[in-house]
mmCIF file with all atom_site columns, C-alpha atoms in Angstrom:
data_model
loop_
_atom_site.group_PDB
_atom_site.id
_atom_site.type_symbol
_atom_site.label_atom_id
_atom_site.label_alt_id
_atom_site.label_comp_id
_atom_site.label_asym_id
_atom_site.label_entity_id
_atom_site.label_seq_id
_atom_site.pdbx_PDB_ins_code
_atom_site.Cartn_x
_atom_site.Cartn_y
_atom_site.Cartn_z
_atom_site.occupancy
_atom_site.B_iso_or_equiv
_atom_site.pdbx_formal_charge
_atom_site.auth_seq_id
_atom_site.auth_comp_id
_atom_site.auth_asym_id
_atom_site.auth_atom_id
_atom_site.pdbx_PDB_model_num
ATOM 1   C CA . MET A 1 1   ? 29.587 51.750 7.722   1.00 39.00 ? 1   MET A CA 1
ATOM 2   C CA . ARG A 1 2   ? 30.917 55.049 6.408   1.00 41.00 ? 2   ARG A CA 1
ATOM 3   C CA . VAL A 1 3   ? 28.311 57.799 6.358   1.00 40.00 ? 3   VAL A CA 1
ATOM 4   C CA . PRO A 1 4   ? 28.335 59.581 3.009   1.00 43.00 ? 4   PRO A CA 1
ATOM 5   C CA . ALA A 1 5   ? 29.367 63.171 3.170   1.00 45.00 ? 5   ALA A CA 1
ATOM 6   C CA . LEU A 1 6   ? 26.702 65.699 3.959   1.00 51.00 ? 6   LEU A CA 1
ATOM 7   C CA . MET A 1 7   ? 27.730 68.218 1.352   1.00 48.00 ? 7   MET A CA 1
ATOM 8   C CA . ILE A 1 8   ? 27.283 71.813 2.479   1.00 45.00 ? 8   ILE A CA 1
ATOM 9   C CA . ALA A 1 9   ? 29.924 74.281 1.341   1.00 36.00 ? 9   ALA A CA 1
ATOM 10  C CA . ALA A 1 10  ? 28.572 77.088 3.455   1.00 35.00 ? 10  ALA A CA 1
ATOM 11  C CA . PHE A 1 11  ? 29.584 75.143 6.552   1.00 34.00 ? 11  PHE A CA 1
ATOM 12  C CA . GLY A 1 12  ? 32.867 73.869 5.185   1.00 32.00 ? 12  GLY A CA 1
ATOM 13  C CA . LEU A 1 13  ? 31.969 70.279 6.008   1.00 33.00 ? 13  LEU A CA 1
ATOM 14  C CA . THR A 1 14  ? 32.858 68.559 2.754   1.00 33.00 ? 14  THR A CA 1
ATOM 15  C CA . GLY A 1 15  ? 32.393 70.935 -0.117  1.00 31.00 ? 15  GLY A CA 1
ATOM 16  C CA . ALA A 1 16  ? 29.511 71.427 -2.500  1.00 33.00 ? 16  ALA A CA 1
ATOM 17  C CA . ALA A 1 17  ? 27.755 74.203 -4.304  1.00 30.00 ? 17  ALA A CA 1
ATOM 18  C CA . GLN A 1 18  ? 28.031 77.610 -2.724  1.00 32.00 ? 18  GLN A CA 1
ATOM 19  C CA . ALA A 1 19  ? 24.883 79.100 -1.235  1.00 36.00 ? 19  ALA A CA 1
ATOM 20  C CA . ALA A 1 20  ? 22.152 79.488 -3.857  1.00 37.00 ? 20  ALA A CA 1
ATOM 21  C CA . THR A 1 21  ? 24.486 78.237 -6.597  1.00 38.00 ? 21  THR A CA 1
ATOM 22  C CA . PRO A 1 22  ? 22.736 75.886 -8.999  1.00 42.00 ? 22  PRO A CA 1
ATOM 23  C CA . PRO A 1 23  ? 24.306 72.422 -9.308  1.00 42.00 ? 23  PRO A CA 1
ATOM 24  C CA . ALA A 1 24  ? 25.528 73.290 -12.812 1.00 45.00 ? 24  ALA A CA 1
ATOM 25  C CA . LEU A 1 25  ? 27.808 75.899 -11.228 1.00 49.00 ? 25  LEU A CA 1
ATOM 26  C CA . ALA A 1 26  ? 29.040 73.690 -8.393  1.00 64.00 ? 26  ALA A CA 1
ATOM 27  C CA . THR A 1 27  ? 32.724 73.613 -7.526  1.00 73.00 ? 27  THR A CA 1
ATOM 28  C CA . PRO A 1 28  ? 34.870 70.926 -9.197  1.00 78.00 ? 28  PRO A CA 1
ATOM 29  C CA . GLU A 1 29  ? 35.185 69.158 -5.834  1.00 74.00 ? 29  GLU A CA 1
ATOM 30  C CA . ALA A 1 30  ? 31.401 69.088 -5.437  1.00 70.00 ? 30  ALA A CA 1
ATOM 31  C CA . LYS A 1 31  ? 30.922 67.840 -8.985  1.00 72.00 ? 31  LYS A CA 1
ATOM 32  C CA . ALA A 1 32  ? 33.380 65.011 -8.305  1.00 73.00 ? 32  ALA A CA 1
ATOM 33  C CA . LEU A 1 33  ? 31.573 64.039 -5.095  1.00 69.00 ? 33  LEU A CA 1
ATOM 34  C CA . MET A 1 34  ? 28.153 64.147 -6.755  1.00 71.00 ? 34  MET A CA 1
ATOM 35  C CA . ALA A 1 35  ? 29.432 62.112 -9.714  1.00 73.00 ? 35  ALA A CA 1
ATOM 36  C CA . GLN A 1 36  ? 30.231 59.323 -7.253  1.00 73.00 ? 36  GLN A CA 1
ATOM 37  C CA . CYS A 1 37  ? 26.670 59.153 -5.924  1.00 77.00 ? 37  CYS A CA 1
ATOM 38  C CA . GLY A 1 38  ? 25.250 55.669 -5.900  1.00 70.00 ? 38  GLY A CA 1
ATOM 39  C CA . ALA A 1 39  ? 21.719 54.877 -6.941  1.00 78.00 ? 39  ALA A CA 1
ATOM 40  C CA . GLN A 1 40  ? 20.313 56.976 -4.078  1.00 86.00 ? 40  GLN A CA 1
ATOM 41  C CA . LYS A 1 41  ? 20.567 60.732 -3.632  1.00 88.00 ? 41  LYS A CA 1
ATOM 42  C CA . PHE A 1 42  ? 18.718 63.195 -1.387  1.00 91.00 ? 42  PHE A CA 1
ATOM 43  C CA . GLU A 1 43  ? 18.708 66.930 -2.080  1.00 90.00 ? 43  GLU A CA 1
ATOM 44  C CA . THR A 1 44  ? 17.042 69.833 -0.340  1.00 90.00 ? 44  THR A CA 1
ATOM 45  C CA . ASN A 1 45  ? 17.685 73.461 0.580   1.00 88.00 ? 45  ASN A CA 1
ATOM 46  C CA . ALA A 1 46  ? 18.202 75.106 3.950   1.00 87.00 ? 46  ALA A CA 1
ATOM 47  C CA . VAL A 1 47  ? 18.321 78.691 5.196   1.00 86.00 ? 47  VAL A CA 1
ATOM 48  C CA . VAL A 1 48  ? 21.580 79.602 6.919   1.00 85.00 ? 48  VAL A CA 1
ATOM 49  C CA . GLY A 1 49  ? 22.640 82.775 8.654   1.00 81.00 ? 49  GLY A CA 1
ATOM 50  C CA . GLU A 1 50  ? 20.579 85.673 9.920   1.00 81.00 ? 50  GLU A CA 1
ATOM 51  C CA . GLY A 1 51  ? 19.728 89.171 8.799   1.00 81.00 ? 51  GLY A CA 1
ATOM 52  C CA . SER A 1 52  ? 21.772 90.391 5.848   1.00 84.00 ? 52  SER A CA 1
ATOM 53  C CA . ALA A 1 53  ? 23.905 87.222 6.003   1.00 83.00 ? 53  ALA A CA 1
ATOM 54  C CA . LYS A 1 54  ? 20.844 85.013 5.467   1.00 84.00 ? 54  LYS A CA 1
ATOM 55  C CA . ARG A 1 55  ? 21.119 82.762 2.409   1.00 86.00 ? 55  ARG A CA 1
ATOM 56  C CA . VAL A 1 56  ? 19.831 79.493 1.009   1.00 87.00 ? 56  VAL A CA 1
ATOM 57  C CA . THR A 1 57  ? 22.223 76.588 0.533   1.00 85.00 ? 57  THR A CA 1
ATOM 58  C CA . MET A 1 58  ? 21.761 73.190 -1.040  1.00 84.00 ? 58  MET A CA 1
ATOM 59  C CA . ILE A 1 59  ? 22.171 70.037 1.024   1.00 86.00 ? 59  ILE A CA 1
ATOM 60  C CA . THR A 1 60  ? 23.013 66.864 -0.893  1.00 86.00 ? 60  THR A CA 1
ATOM 61  C CA . LEU A 1 61  ? 23.454 63.369 0.491   1.00 89.00 ? 61  LEU A CA 1
ATOM 62  C CA . CYS A 1 62  ? 24.831 60.630 -1.743  1.00 87.00 ? 62  CYS A CA 1
ATOM 63  C CA . ALA A 1 63  ? 24.729 56.904 -1.211  1.00 86.00 ? 63  ALA A CA 1
ATOM 64  C CA . LYS A 1 64  ? 27.912 54.973 -1.734  1.00 81.00 ? 64  LYS A CA 1
ATOM 65  C CA . PRO A 1 65  ? 27.852 52.987 -4.963  1.00 80.00 ? 65  PRO A CA 1
ATOM 66  C CA . GLY A 1 66  ? 26.352 49.581 -4.195  1.00 84.00 ? 66  GLY A CA 1
ATOM 67  C CA . GLU A 1 67  ? 24.719 50.721 -0.957  1.00 86.00 ? 67  GLU A CA 1
ATOM 68  C CA . ASN A 1 68  ? 21.416 48.889 -0.403  1.00 89.00 ? 68  ASN A CA 1
ATOM 69  C CA . ASP A 1 69  ? 18.160 50.435 0.818   1.00 89.00 ? 69  ASP A CA 1
ATOM 70  C CA . ALA A 1 70  ? 18.729 49.396 4.447   1.00 91.00 ? 70  ALA A CA 1
ATOM 71  C CA . GLN A 1 71  ? 22.164 51.037 4.466   1.00 92.00 ? 71  GLN A CA 1
ATOM 72  C CA . TRP A 1 72  ? 20.741 54.159 2.801   1.00 92.00 ? 72  TRP A CA 1
ATOM 73  C CA . ILE A 1 73  ? 17.967 54.358 5.405   1.00 94.00 ? 73  ILE A CA 1
ATOM 74  C CA . ALA A 1 74  ? 20.587 54.133 8.173   1.00 94.00 ? 74  ALA A CA 1
ATOM 75  C CA . THR A 1 75  ? 22.525 56.932 6.461   1.00 92.00 ? 75  THR A CA 1
ATOM 76  C CA . LEU A 1 76  ? 19.402 59.112 6.348   1.00 94.00 ? 76  LEU A CA 1
ATOM 77  C CA . HIS A 1 77  ? 18.778 58.501 10.074  1.00 96.00 ? 77  HIS A CA 1
ATOM 78  C CA . LYS A 1 78  ? 22.338 59.637 10.842  1.00 94.00 ? 78  LYS A CA 1
ATOM 79  C CA . ALA A 1 79  ? 21.840 62.680 8.626   1.00 94.00 ? 79  ALA A CA 1
ATOM 80  C CA . ILE A 1 80  ? 18.811 63.697 10.708  1.00 95.00 ? 80  ILE A CA 1
ATOM 81  C CA . ASP A 1 81  ? 21.001 63.736 13.815  1.00 93.00 ? 81  ASP A CA 1
ATOM 82  C CA . ARG A 1 82  ? 23.694 65.761 12.035  1.00 93.00 ? 82  ARG A CA 1
ATOM 83  C CA . VAL A 1 83  ? 21.234 68.310 10.656  1.00 91.00 ? 83  VAL A CA 1
ATOM 84  C CA . GLU A 1 84  ? 19.534 68.763 14.020  1.00 91.00 ? 84  GLU A CA 1
ATOM 85  C CA . ASP A 1 85  ? 22.943 69.566 15.563  1.00 91.00 ? 85  ASP A CA 1
ATOM 86  C CA . MET A 1 86  ? 23.834 72.213 12.954  1.00 89.00 ? 86  MET A CA 1
ATOM 87  C CA . SER A 1 87  ? 23.323 75.572 14.616  1.00 88.00 ? 87  SER A CA 1
ATOM 88  C CA . GLU A 1 88  ? 24.315 77.277 11.340  1.00 86.00 ? 88  GLU A CA 1
ATOM 89  C CA . ILE A 1 89  ? 20.960 76.241 9.866   1.00 87.00 ? 89  ILE A CA 1
ATOM 90  C CA . SER A 1 90  ? 17.911 78.126 11.101  1.00 87.00 ? 90  SER A CA 1
ATOM 91  C CA . ALA A 1 91  ? 15.640 76.197 13.466  1.00 89.00 ? 91  ALA A CA 1
ATOM 92  C CA . GLU A 1 92  ? 12.843 76.324 10.894  1.00 89.00 ? 92  GLU A CA 1
ATOM 93  C CA . SER A 1 93  ? 15.113 74.897 8.175   1.00 90.00 ? 93  SER A CA 1
ATOM 94  C CA . ARG A 1 94  ? 16.443 72.188 10.513  1.00 92.00 ? 94  ARG A CA 1
ATOM 95  C CA . ALA A 1 95  ? 12.874 71.115 11.232  1.00 94.00 ? 95  ALA A CA 1
ATOM 96  C CA . GLN A 1 96  ? 11.987 71.206 7.529   1.00 93.00 ? 96  GLN A CA 1
ATOM 97  C CA . VAL A 1 97  ? 15.051 69.202 6.443   1.00 94.00 ? 97  VAL A CA 1
ATOM 98  C CA . SER A 1 98  ? 14.489 66.665 9.246   1.00 95.00 ? 98  SER A CA 1
ATOM 99  C CA . ALA A 1 99  ? 10.859 66.263 8.185   1.00 95.00 ? 99  ALA A CA 1
ATOM 100 C CA . GLN A 1 100 ? 11.908 65.761 4.559   1.00 95.00 ? 100 GLN A CA 1
ATOM 101 C CA . LEU A 1 101 ? 14.471 63.151 5.588   1.00 96.00 ? 101 LEU A CA 1
ATOM 102 C CA . LYS A 1 102 ? 11.876 61.351 7.723   1.00 96.00 ? 102 LYS A CA 1
ATOM 103 C CA . ALA A 1 103 ? 9.417  61.386 4.803   1.00 96.00 ? 103 ALA A CA 1
ATOM 104 C CA . GLU A 1 104 ? 12.078 59.876 2.524   1.00 94.00 ? 104 GLU A CA 1
ATOM 105 C CA . ILE A 1 105 ? 12.788 57.171 5.121   1.00 96.00 ? 105 ILE A CA 1
ATOM 106 C CA . ALA A 1 106 ? 9.073  56.403 5.394   1.00 96.00 ? 106 ALA A CA 1
ATOM 107 C CA . ARG A 1 107 ? 8.790  56.176 1.598   1.00 94.00 ? 107 ARG A CA 1
ATOM 108 C CA . LEU A 1 108 ? 11.751 53.812 1.369   1.00 92.00 ? 108 LEU A CA 1
ATOM 109 C CA . GLU A 1 109 ? 10.441 51.639 4.209   1.00 93.00 ? 109 GLU A CA 1
ATOM 110 C CA . ALA A 1 110 ? 6.978  51.505 2.604   1.00 92.00 ? 110 ALA A CA 1
ATOM 111 C CA . ASP A 1 111 ? 8.534  50.490 -0.727  1.00 87.00 ? 111 ASP A CA 1
ATOM 112 C CA . ALA A 1 112 ? 10.556 47.784 1.032   1.00 82.00 ? 112 ALA A CA 1
ATOM 113 C CA . ASN A 1 113 ? 7.378  46.376 2.599   1.00 81.00 ? 113 ASN A CA 1
ATOM 114 C CA . LYS A 1 114 ? 5.436  46.184 -0.684  1.00 79.00 ? 114 LYS A CA 1
ATOM 115 C CA . PRO A 1 115 ? 4.798  42.614 -1.781  1.00 76.00 ? 115 PRO A CA 1
ATOM 116 C CA . ALA A 1 116 ? 6.743  41.546 -4.847  1.00 69.00 ? 116 ALA A CA 1
ATOM 117 C CA . ASN A 1 117 ? 4.621  40.875 -7.922  1.00 66.00 ? 117 ASN A CA 1
#
């Protein structure tokens, strides 16, 4: 399974909005990637850098079109590992993003376990 791109321009991983740039002002490459998001998308912000270089950047994860909930949950688990390894993100932001990803996983798993009506 291909892990969708973790879009963070500030780190040069795959391209996305520049730090603190609203999605409406995202680069054309980022807009193209976000336009291909499947039914699932996760967005949050993280603090990168220190001192005068400190800034906030948006993190966006997109599901592949047609990806089911189980595949999306697996993608979110992999994203936790990637975020926790990113030294560019402050420790506090890494913990916050990881917690948000874990909360999203828990929500999806709870929804999957709800009885059908």
